[in-house]
C-alpha cells in the first residue's frame, strides 16, 4: 500500500444507523495516491464501535480505529484522530454524513497539489432530513457562487460544509488551547486554515449531509449559547492572528454583541443588555448605526 497522501478523518459517537455510509463513501474513493481512513470512535453505546471495528477487521490496511474505554468528548476525539494521521492532507467527514462521488478526493487533491497557495478545498453537498417533520427531504447547502474565498468571506457568512473539506494537515493538528472551548470546531478550524492560505470552492455536489432529529443544527434553543461561544471564539481568533484580520473580526464581534443585546432586551435583563451594547460600540460603532438604519427602513415600509 502506498504511504498516505490523504488521511480521511471520520469522527463518530452513537451513529450506528449511519456510520457504514460514511465508511463506504471513503472506501469507494478512486485515487492515484495513498489514502488512510482514521475513525475517531468516542466510546459509543449503540453499537457504533462494533461496526467500525468490523470494518477495520475487513479493511485492515486502509482503516484504523482510534478509541478508548471512556468518552473523551468531541474536541479531544477529533484531535487524537488528527494527531494520529500521517497524510499531508486531511479529508473531513462526520460519522452521519457521506461522500457520493468516488473521484472527490482525487479532484480536490489535484487542485491543492497544483495550487500551493490554497490551504483548503471544499464543494457543494446535498442535505437530507431523517425523522424531521414538515421539512423537504432534500435541499442544497448554503449557496456560494464564487470559487476562491478568504478568511473574511467565511467570517461574514459561513458556507462551507464540513464533510466537503480537504485541507492542509498541519494547521488542523497544531490547534490553540482555546479551541476546546468552542461550541463547534468547524468555523474556528476553517479560519485557522484560511489564516495560512486561500480556500477554493468546487461547484460539484460530491457528498450528502444528514440532519436528523437529534442534530444540534436543528435545535433553536442553542442559538444564544452558540452566539456567546462564537463571540468568545472571534475574540480569541483576533488575538491569535495578531491583528492580521482585525477589521473583519471587530466587525463580526460588534454585530454578534448587538444581537445578544437584543436577546437580553427581550428577556428584560438590563445589566447584560448594556454590557453587550458597550462591547458593540467598543469594537465597531457602525454596527449600531447599521441596525438603526435597518429598523428605520422597516418602519417606513
Short mmCIF file of C-alpha atoms in Angstrom, two decimals:
data_model
loop_
_atom_site.label_atom_id
_atom_site.label_comp_id
_atom_site.label_asym_id
_atom_site.label_seq_id
_atom_site.Cartn_x
_atom_site.Cartn_y
_atom_site.Cartn_z
CA UNK A 1 0.00 0.00 0.00
CA UNK A 2 1.28 3.49 -0.88
CA UNK A 3 2.14 5.85 2.00
CA UNK A 4 -0.92 8.03 2.58
CA UNK A 5 -1.04 11.44 0.97
CA UNK A 6 -4.53 11.91 2.45
CA UNK A 7 -5.86 10.95 5.87
CA UNK A 8 -9.65 10.63 5.92
CA UNK A 9 -10.88 11.87 9.29
CA UNK A 10 -14.22 10.35 10.42
CA UNK A 11 -15.43 11.32 13.90
CA UNK A 12 -18.30 9.34 15.36
CA UNK A 13 -20.34 8.82 18.50
CA UNK A 14 -23.62 6.87 18.66
CA UNK A 15 -24.18 6.88 14.89
CA UNK A 16 -24.83 3.17 14.31
CA UNK A 17 -27.57 3.69 11.67
CA UNK A 18 -25.30 5.92 9.56
CA UNK A 19 -21.61 5.13 10.08
CA UNK A 20 -21.46 2.44 7.37
CA UNK A 21 -22.45 5.04 4.74
CA UNK A 22 -19.56 7.28 5.83
CA UNK A 23 -17.06 4.41 5.70
CA UNK A 24 -18.34 3.07 2.38
CA UNK A 25 -18.10 6.54 0.82
CA UNK A 26 -14.45 6.75 1.89
CA UNK A 27 -13.62 3.21 0.78
CA UNK A 28 -15.10 3.86 -2.69
CA UNK A 29 -12.63 6.67 -3.44
CA UNK A 30 -10.56 6.05 -6.56
CA UNK A 31 -7.16 7.76 -6.35
CA UNK A 32 -3.65 7.51 -7.73
CA UNK A 33 -2.25 8.24 -4.25
CA UNK A 34 -2.36 6.51 -0.88
CA UNK A 35 -5.33 7.08 1.42
CA UNK A 36 -5.74 6.06 5.07
CA UNK A 37 -9.07 6.17 6.92
CA UNK A 38 -8.95 7.15 10.59
CA UNK A 39 -12.09 6.66 12.67
CA UNK A 40 -12.29 8.55 15.96
CA UNK A 41 -14.81 6.46 17.91
CA UNK A 42 -15.79 8.04 21.23
CA UNK A 43 -16.97 5.07 23.28
CA UNK A 44 -20.42 4.77 21.70
CA UNK A 45 -23.21 2.90 23.48
CA UNK A 46 -25.36 2.00 20.45
CA UNK A 47 -23.17 -0.49 18.58
CA UNK A 48 -21.19 2.04 16.53
CA UNK A 49 -17.92 0.69 17.94
CA UNK A 50 -18.73 -2.87 16.85
CA UNK A 51 -19.49 -1.67 13.32
CA UNK A 52 -16.26 0.33 12.89
CA UNK A 53 -14.14 -2.47 14.40
CA UNK A 54 -15.70 -4.90 11.92
CA UNK A 55 -14.79 -2.53 9.07
CA UNK A 56 -11.24 -2.31 10.45
CA UNK A 57 -11.00 -6.10 10.56
CA UNK A 58 -12.13 -6.37 6.91
CA UNK A 59 -10.01 -3.45 5.65
CA UNK A 60 -7.02 -3.62 7.97
CA UNK A 61 -4.62 -1.95 5.52
CA UNK A 62 -6.89 1.05 5.00
CA UNK A 63 -8.83 1.68 8.23
CA UNK A 64 -7.55 2.49 11.72
CA UNK A 65 -10.00 2.90 14.60
CA UNK A 66 -8.91 5.20 17.42
CA UNK A 67 -10.96 4.72 20.56
CA UNK A 68 -10.75 4.43 24.34
CA UNK A 69 -12.55 2.90 27.29
CA UNK A 70 -14.21 6.18 28.25
CA UNK A 71 -15.84 9.08 26.42
CA UNK A 72 -13.40 11.95 25.79
CA UNK A 73 -15.72 14.47 24.06
CA UNK A 74 -15.93 15.81 20.53
CA UNK A 75 -12.85 18.05 20.52
CA UNK A 76 -10.49 15.54 22.16
CA UNK A 77 -11.79 12.76 19.91
CA UNK A 78 -11.18 14.87 16.82
CA UNK A 79 -7.75 15.99 17.97
CA UNK A 80 -6.45 12.49 18.72
CA UNK A 81 -7.56 11.29 15.28
CA UNK A 82 -5.84 14.24 13.59
CA UNK A 83 -2.65 13.68 15.59
CA UNK A 84 -2.61 10.01 14.53
CA UNK A 85 -2.86 10.94 10.84
CA UNK A 86 0.11 10.55 8.51
CA UNK A 87 -1.10 12.28 5.36
CA UNK A 88 -0.12 15.67 4.00
CA UNK A 89 -3.84 16.46 3.78
CA UNK A 90 -6.87 15.77 5.94
CA UNK A 91 -10.28 14.98 4.43
CA UNK A 92 -13.13 15.51 6.90
CA UNK A 93 -16.38 13.55 7.15
CA UNK A 94 -18.57 13.30 10.22
CA UNK A 95 -20.00 9.89 11.02
CA UNK A 96 -23.56 10.64 9.91
CA UNK A 97 -22.55 12.23 6.59
CA UNK A 98 -21.19 10.52 3.48
CA UNK A 99 -19.47 11.09 0.15
CA UNK A 100 -21.22 10.28 -3.12
CA UNK A 101 -18.56 10.93 -5.78
CA UNK A 102 -15.79 8.28 -5.98
CA UNK A 103 -13.45 10.86 -7.56
CA UNK A 104 -13.96 13.54 -4.89
CA UNK A 105 -10.58 13.15 -3.19
CA UNK A 106 -8.70 12.94 -6.49
CA UNK A 107 -10.28 16.18 -7.74
CA UNK A 108 -9.60 18.12 -4.54
CA UNK A 109 -6.06 16.87 -4.01
CA UNK A 110 -5.15 17.52 -7.65
CA UNK A 111 -6.23 21.12 -7.13
CA UNK A 112 -4.36 21.59 -3.84
CA UNK A 113 -1.19 19.97 -5.16
CA UNK A 114 -1.14 22.32 -8.16
CA UNK A 115 -2.10 25.43 -6.13
CA UNK A 116 0.11 25.53 -3.01
CA UNK A 117 -1.24 28.95 -2.00
CA UNK A 118 -4.57 27.27 -1.13
CA UNK A 119 -4.92 25.62 2.30
CA UNK A 120 -8.48 24.36 1.93
CA UNK A 121 -10.76 22.96 -0.78
CA UNK A 122 -14.50 22.27 -0.41
CA UNK A 123 -17.57 21.63 -2.57
CA UNK A 124 -21.35 21.58 -2.84
CA UNK A 125 -23.35 18.95 -0.94
CA UNK A 126 -26.96 17.87 -0.59
CA UNK A 127 -28.77 17.81 2.75
CA UNK A 128 -31.24 15.10 3.67
CA UNK A 129 -33.53 15.17 6.70
CA UNK A 130 -34.21 11.98 8.64
CA UNK A 131 -37.10 11.88 11.08
CA UNK A 132 -37.73 15.62 10.89
CA UNK A 133 -41.38 16.54 10.23
CA UNK A 134 -42.51 19.21 7.77
CA UNK A 135 -39.13 19.62 6.08
CA UNK A 136 -38.44 18.78 2.40
CA UNK A 137 -36.36 15.63 2.26
CA UNK A 138 -33.56 17.11 0.18
CA UNK A 139 -32.22 20.59 -0.41
CA UNK A 140 -28.93 22.30 -1.18
CA UNK A 141 -26.48 23.64 1.34
CA UNK A 142 -25.96 27.41 1.59
CA UNK A 143 -25.28 28.75 -1.90
CA UNK A 144 -21.85 30.21 -2.64
CA UNK A 145 -21.38 31.49 -6.17
CA UNK A 146 -17.66 32.19 -6.11
CA UNK A 147 -14.64 29.91 -6.32
CA UNK A 148 -11.72 31.44 -4.43
CA UNK A 149 -12.56 32.68 -0.93
CA UNK A 150 -10.73 34.12 2.06
CA UNK A 151 -10.77 34.42 5.84
CA UNK A 152 -13.01 37.49 5.56
CA UNK A 153 -15.58 35.70 3.39
CA UNK A 154 -16.12 32.98 6.00
CA UNK A 155 -16.35 35.47 8.87
CA UNK A 156 -19.06 37.36 7.01
CA UNK A 157 -21.09 34.28 6.08
CA UNK A 158 -20.41 30.63 6.76
CA UNK A 159 -20.95 28.43 3.71
CA UNK A 160 -18.51 25.50 3.99
CA UNK A 161 -19.96 22.00 4.53
CA UNK A 162 -17.61 20.18 6.89
CA UNK A 163 -17.87 16.87 5.03
CA UNK A 164 -16.57 18.60 1.89
CA UNK A 165 -13.28 19.83 3.37
CA UNK A 166 -9.85 18.65 2.24
CA UNK A 167 -7.14 20.74 3.88
CA UNK A 168 -3.54 21.00 4.99
CA UNK A 169 -2.86 18.74 7.94
CA UNK A 170 -0.52 20.92 9.99
CA UNK A 171 -2.89 23.78 10.98
CA UNK A 172 -5.52 21.18 11.91
CA UNK A 173 -3.11 19.45 14.28
CA UNK A 174 -1.48 22.50 15.89
CA UNK A 175 -4.64 23.89 17.46
CA UNK A 176 -4.55 26.65 20.11
CA UNK A 177 -5.61 25.82 23.67
CA UNK A 178 -8.80 27.91 23.41
CA UNK A 179 -10.06 25.72 20.56
CA UNK A 180 -11.54 23.23 23.04
CA UNK A 181 -13.79 25.96 24.47
CA UNK A 182 -15.63 26.44 21.15
CA UNK A 183 -19.15 25.06 20.90
CA UNK A 184 -18.35 23.91 17.37
CA UNK A 185 -14.96 23.25 15.85
CA UNK A 186 -15.89 23.74 12.19
CA UNK A 187 -15.66 27.52 11.83
CA UNK A 188 -12.56 28.07 14.00
CA UNK A 189 -10.73 25.30 12.13
CA UNK A 190 -11.66 26.83 8.78
CA UNK A 191 -10.46 30.25 9.93
CA UNK A 192 -7.17 28.84 11.23
CA UNK A 193 -6.64 27.26 7.81
CA UNK A 194 -7.63 30.45 5.97
CA UNK A 195 -5.17 32.43 8.06
CA UNK A 196 -2.48 30.35 6.31
CA UNK A 197 -3.85 30.27 2.75
CA UNK A 198 -6.84 30.69 0.46
CA UNK A 199 -9.90 28.48 0.07
CA UNK A 200 -11.33 27.03 -3.14
CA UNK A 201 -14.98 26.07 -3.68
CA UNK A 202 -15.83 23.40 -6.27
CA UNK A 203 -19.38 23.69 -7.60
CA UNK A 204 -19.98 19.95 -7.75
CA UNK A 205 -22.30 18.02 -5.45
CA UNK A 206 -20.00 15.30 -4.14
CA UNK A 207 -21.46 14.45 -0.73
CA UNK A 208 -24.54 14.39 1.47
CA UNK A 209 -25.02 16.00 4.87
CA UNK A 210 -27.59 14.24 7.02
CA UNK A 211 -29.64 16.24 9.52
CA UNK A 212 -31.71 14.18 11.93
CA UNK A 213 -33.97 14.86 14.88
CA UNK A 214 -31.02 14.97 17.28
CA UNK A 215 -28.89 17.30 15.18
CA UNK A 216 -27.73 20.40 17.09
CA UNK A 217 -28.23 22.47 13.93
CA UNK A 218 -31.97 21.82 14.25
CA UNK A 219 -32.25 22.91 17.89
CA UNK A 220 -33.39 26.54 18.11
CA UNK A 221 -32.60 26.76 21.82
CA UNK A 222 -28.88 26.56 21.12
CA UNK A 223 -28.88 29.98 19.40
CA UNK A 224 -27.97 32.26 22.33
CA UNK A 225 -25.40 29.83 23.73
CA UNK A 226 -23.84 29.38 20.29
CA UNK A 227 -23.62 33.13 19.66
CA UNK A 228 -21.95 33.69 23.02
CA UNK A 229 -19.47 30.91 22.26
CA UNK A 230 -18.72 32.30 18.80
CA UNK A 231 -18.31 35.78 20.27
CA UNK A 232 -15.54 34.48 22.52
CA UNK A 233 -14.03 32.48 19.66
CA UNK A 234 -13.73 35.56 17.43
CA UNK A 235 -12.01 37.44 20.27
CA UNK A 236 -9.53 34.58 20.69
CA UNK A 237 -9.01 34.49 16.93
CA UNK A 238 -8.22 38.21 16.86
CA UNK A 239 -5.54 37.74 19.50
CA UNK A 240 -4.18 34.52 17.96
CA UNK A 241 -3.81 36.02 14.48
CA UNK A 242 -2.07 39.10 15.94
CA UNK A 243 -4.31 41.63 14.23
CA UNK A 244 -3.95 40.28 10.69
CA UNK A 245 -7.75 40.17 10.36
CA UNK A 246 -8.67 42.79 12.96
CA UNK A 247 -11.06 44.85 10.85
CA UNK A 248 -13.35 41.97 9.85
CA UNK A 249 -13.17 40.29 13.27
CA UNK A 250 -14.12 43.52 15.05
CA UNK A 251 -16.96 43.94 12.55
CA UNK A 252 -18.24 40.46 13.46
CA UNK A 253 -17.77 40.84 17.22
CA UNK A 254 -19.70 44.12 17.26
CA UNK A 255 -22.65 42.64 15.41
CA UNK A 256 -22.76 39.47 17.50
CA UNK A 257 -22.66 41.63 20.65
CA UNK A 258 -25.54 43.73 19.36
CA UNK A 259 -27.58 40.64 18.54
CA UNK A 260 -27.02 39.32 22.07
CA UNK A 261 -28.07 42.72 23.42
CA UNK A 262 -31.36 42.35 21.58
CA UNK A 263 -31.95 38.97 23.21
CA UNK A 264 -31.23 40.44 26.64
CA UNK A 265 -33.71 43.25 25.94
CA UNK A 266 -36.46 40.74 25.17
CA UNK A 267 -35.68 38.95 28.44
CA UNK A 268 -35.57 42.29 30.34
CA UNK A 269 -32.05 41.56 31.61
CA UNK A 270 -30.68 45.09 31.59
CA UNK A 271 -27.19 44.63 33.04
CA UNK A 272 -26.03 42.20 30.30
CA UNK A 273 -28.00 44.29 27.78
CA UNK A 274 -25.87 47.38 28.43
CA UNK A 275 -22.71 45.29 28.64
CA UNK A 276 -23.28 43.94 25.13
CA UNK A 277 -24.17 47.39 23.76
CA UNK A 278 -20.97 48.89 25.18
CA UNK A 279 -18.97 45.98 23.78
CA UNK A 280 -20.50 46.52 20.35
CA UNK A 281 -19.60 50.21 20.46
CA UNK A 282 -16.06 49.43 21.57
CA UNK A 283 -15.37 47.09 18.66
CA UNK A 284 -17.21 48.81 15.80
CA UNK A 285 -19.57 51.78 16.17
CA UNK A 286 -21.06 51.23 12.73
CA UNK A 287 -22.90 48.12 13.95
CA UNK A 288 -25.43 50.18 15.91
CA UNK A 289 -25.74 52.73 13.08
CA UNK A 290 -26.45 49.91 10.59
CA UNK A 291 -29.03 48.33 12.91
CA UNK A 292 -30.78 51.68 13.40
CA UNK A 293 -30.94 52.27 9.63
CA UNK A 294 -32.45 48.81 9.07
CA UNK A 295 -35.06 49.38 11.79
CA UNK A 296 -35.97 52.78 10.33
CA UNK A 297 -36.29 51.31 6.84
CA UNK A 298 -38.65 48.61 8.16
CA UNK A 299 -40.89 51.23 9.80
CA UNK A 300 -41.10 53.20 6.54
CA UNK A 301 -42.31 50.22 4.53
#
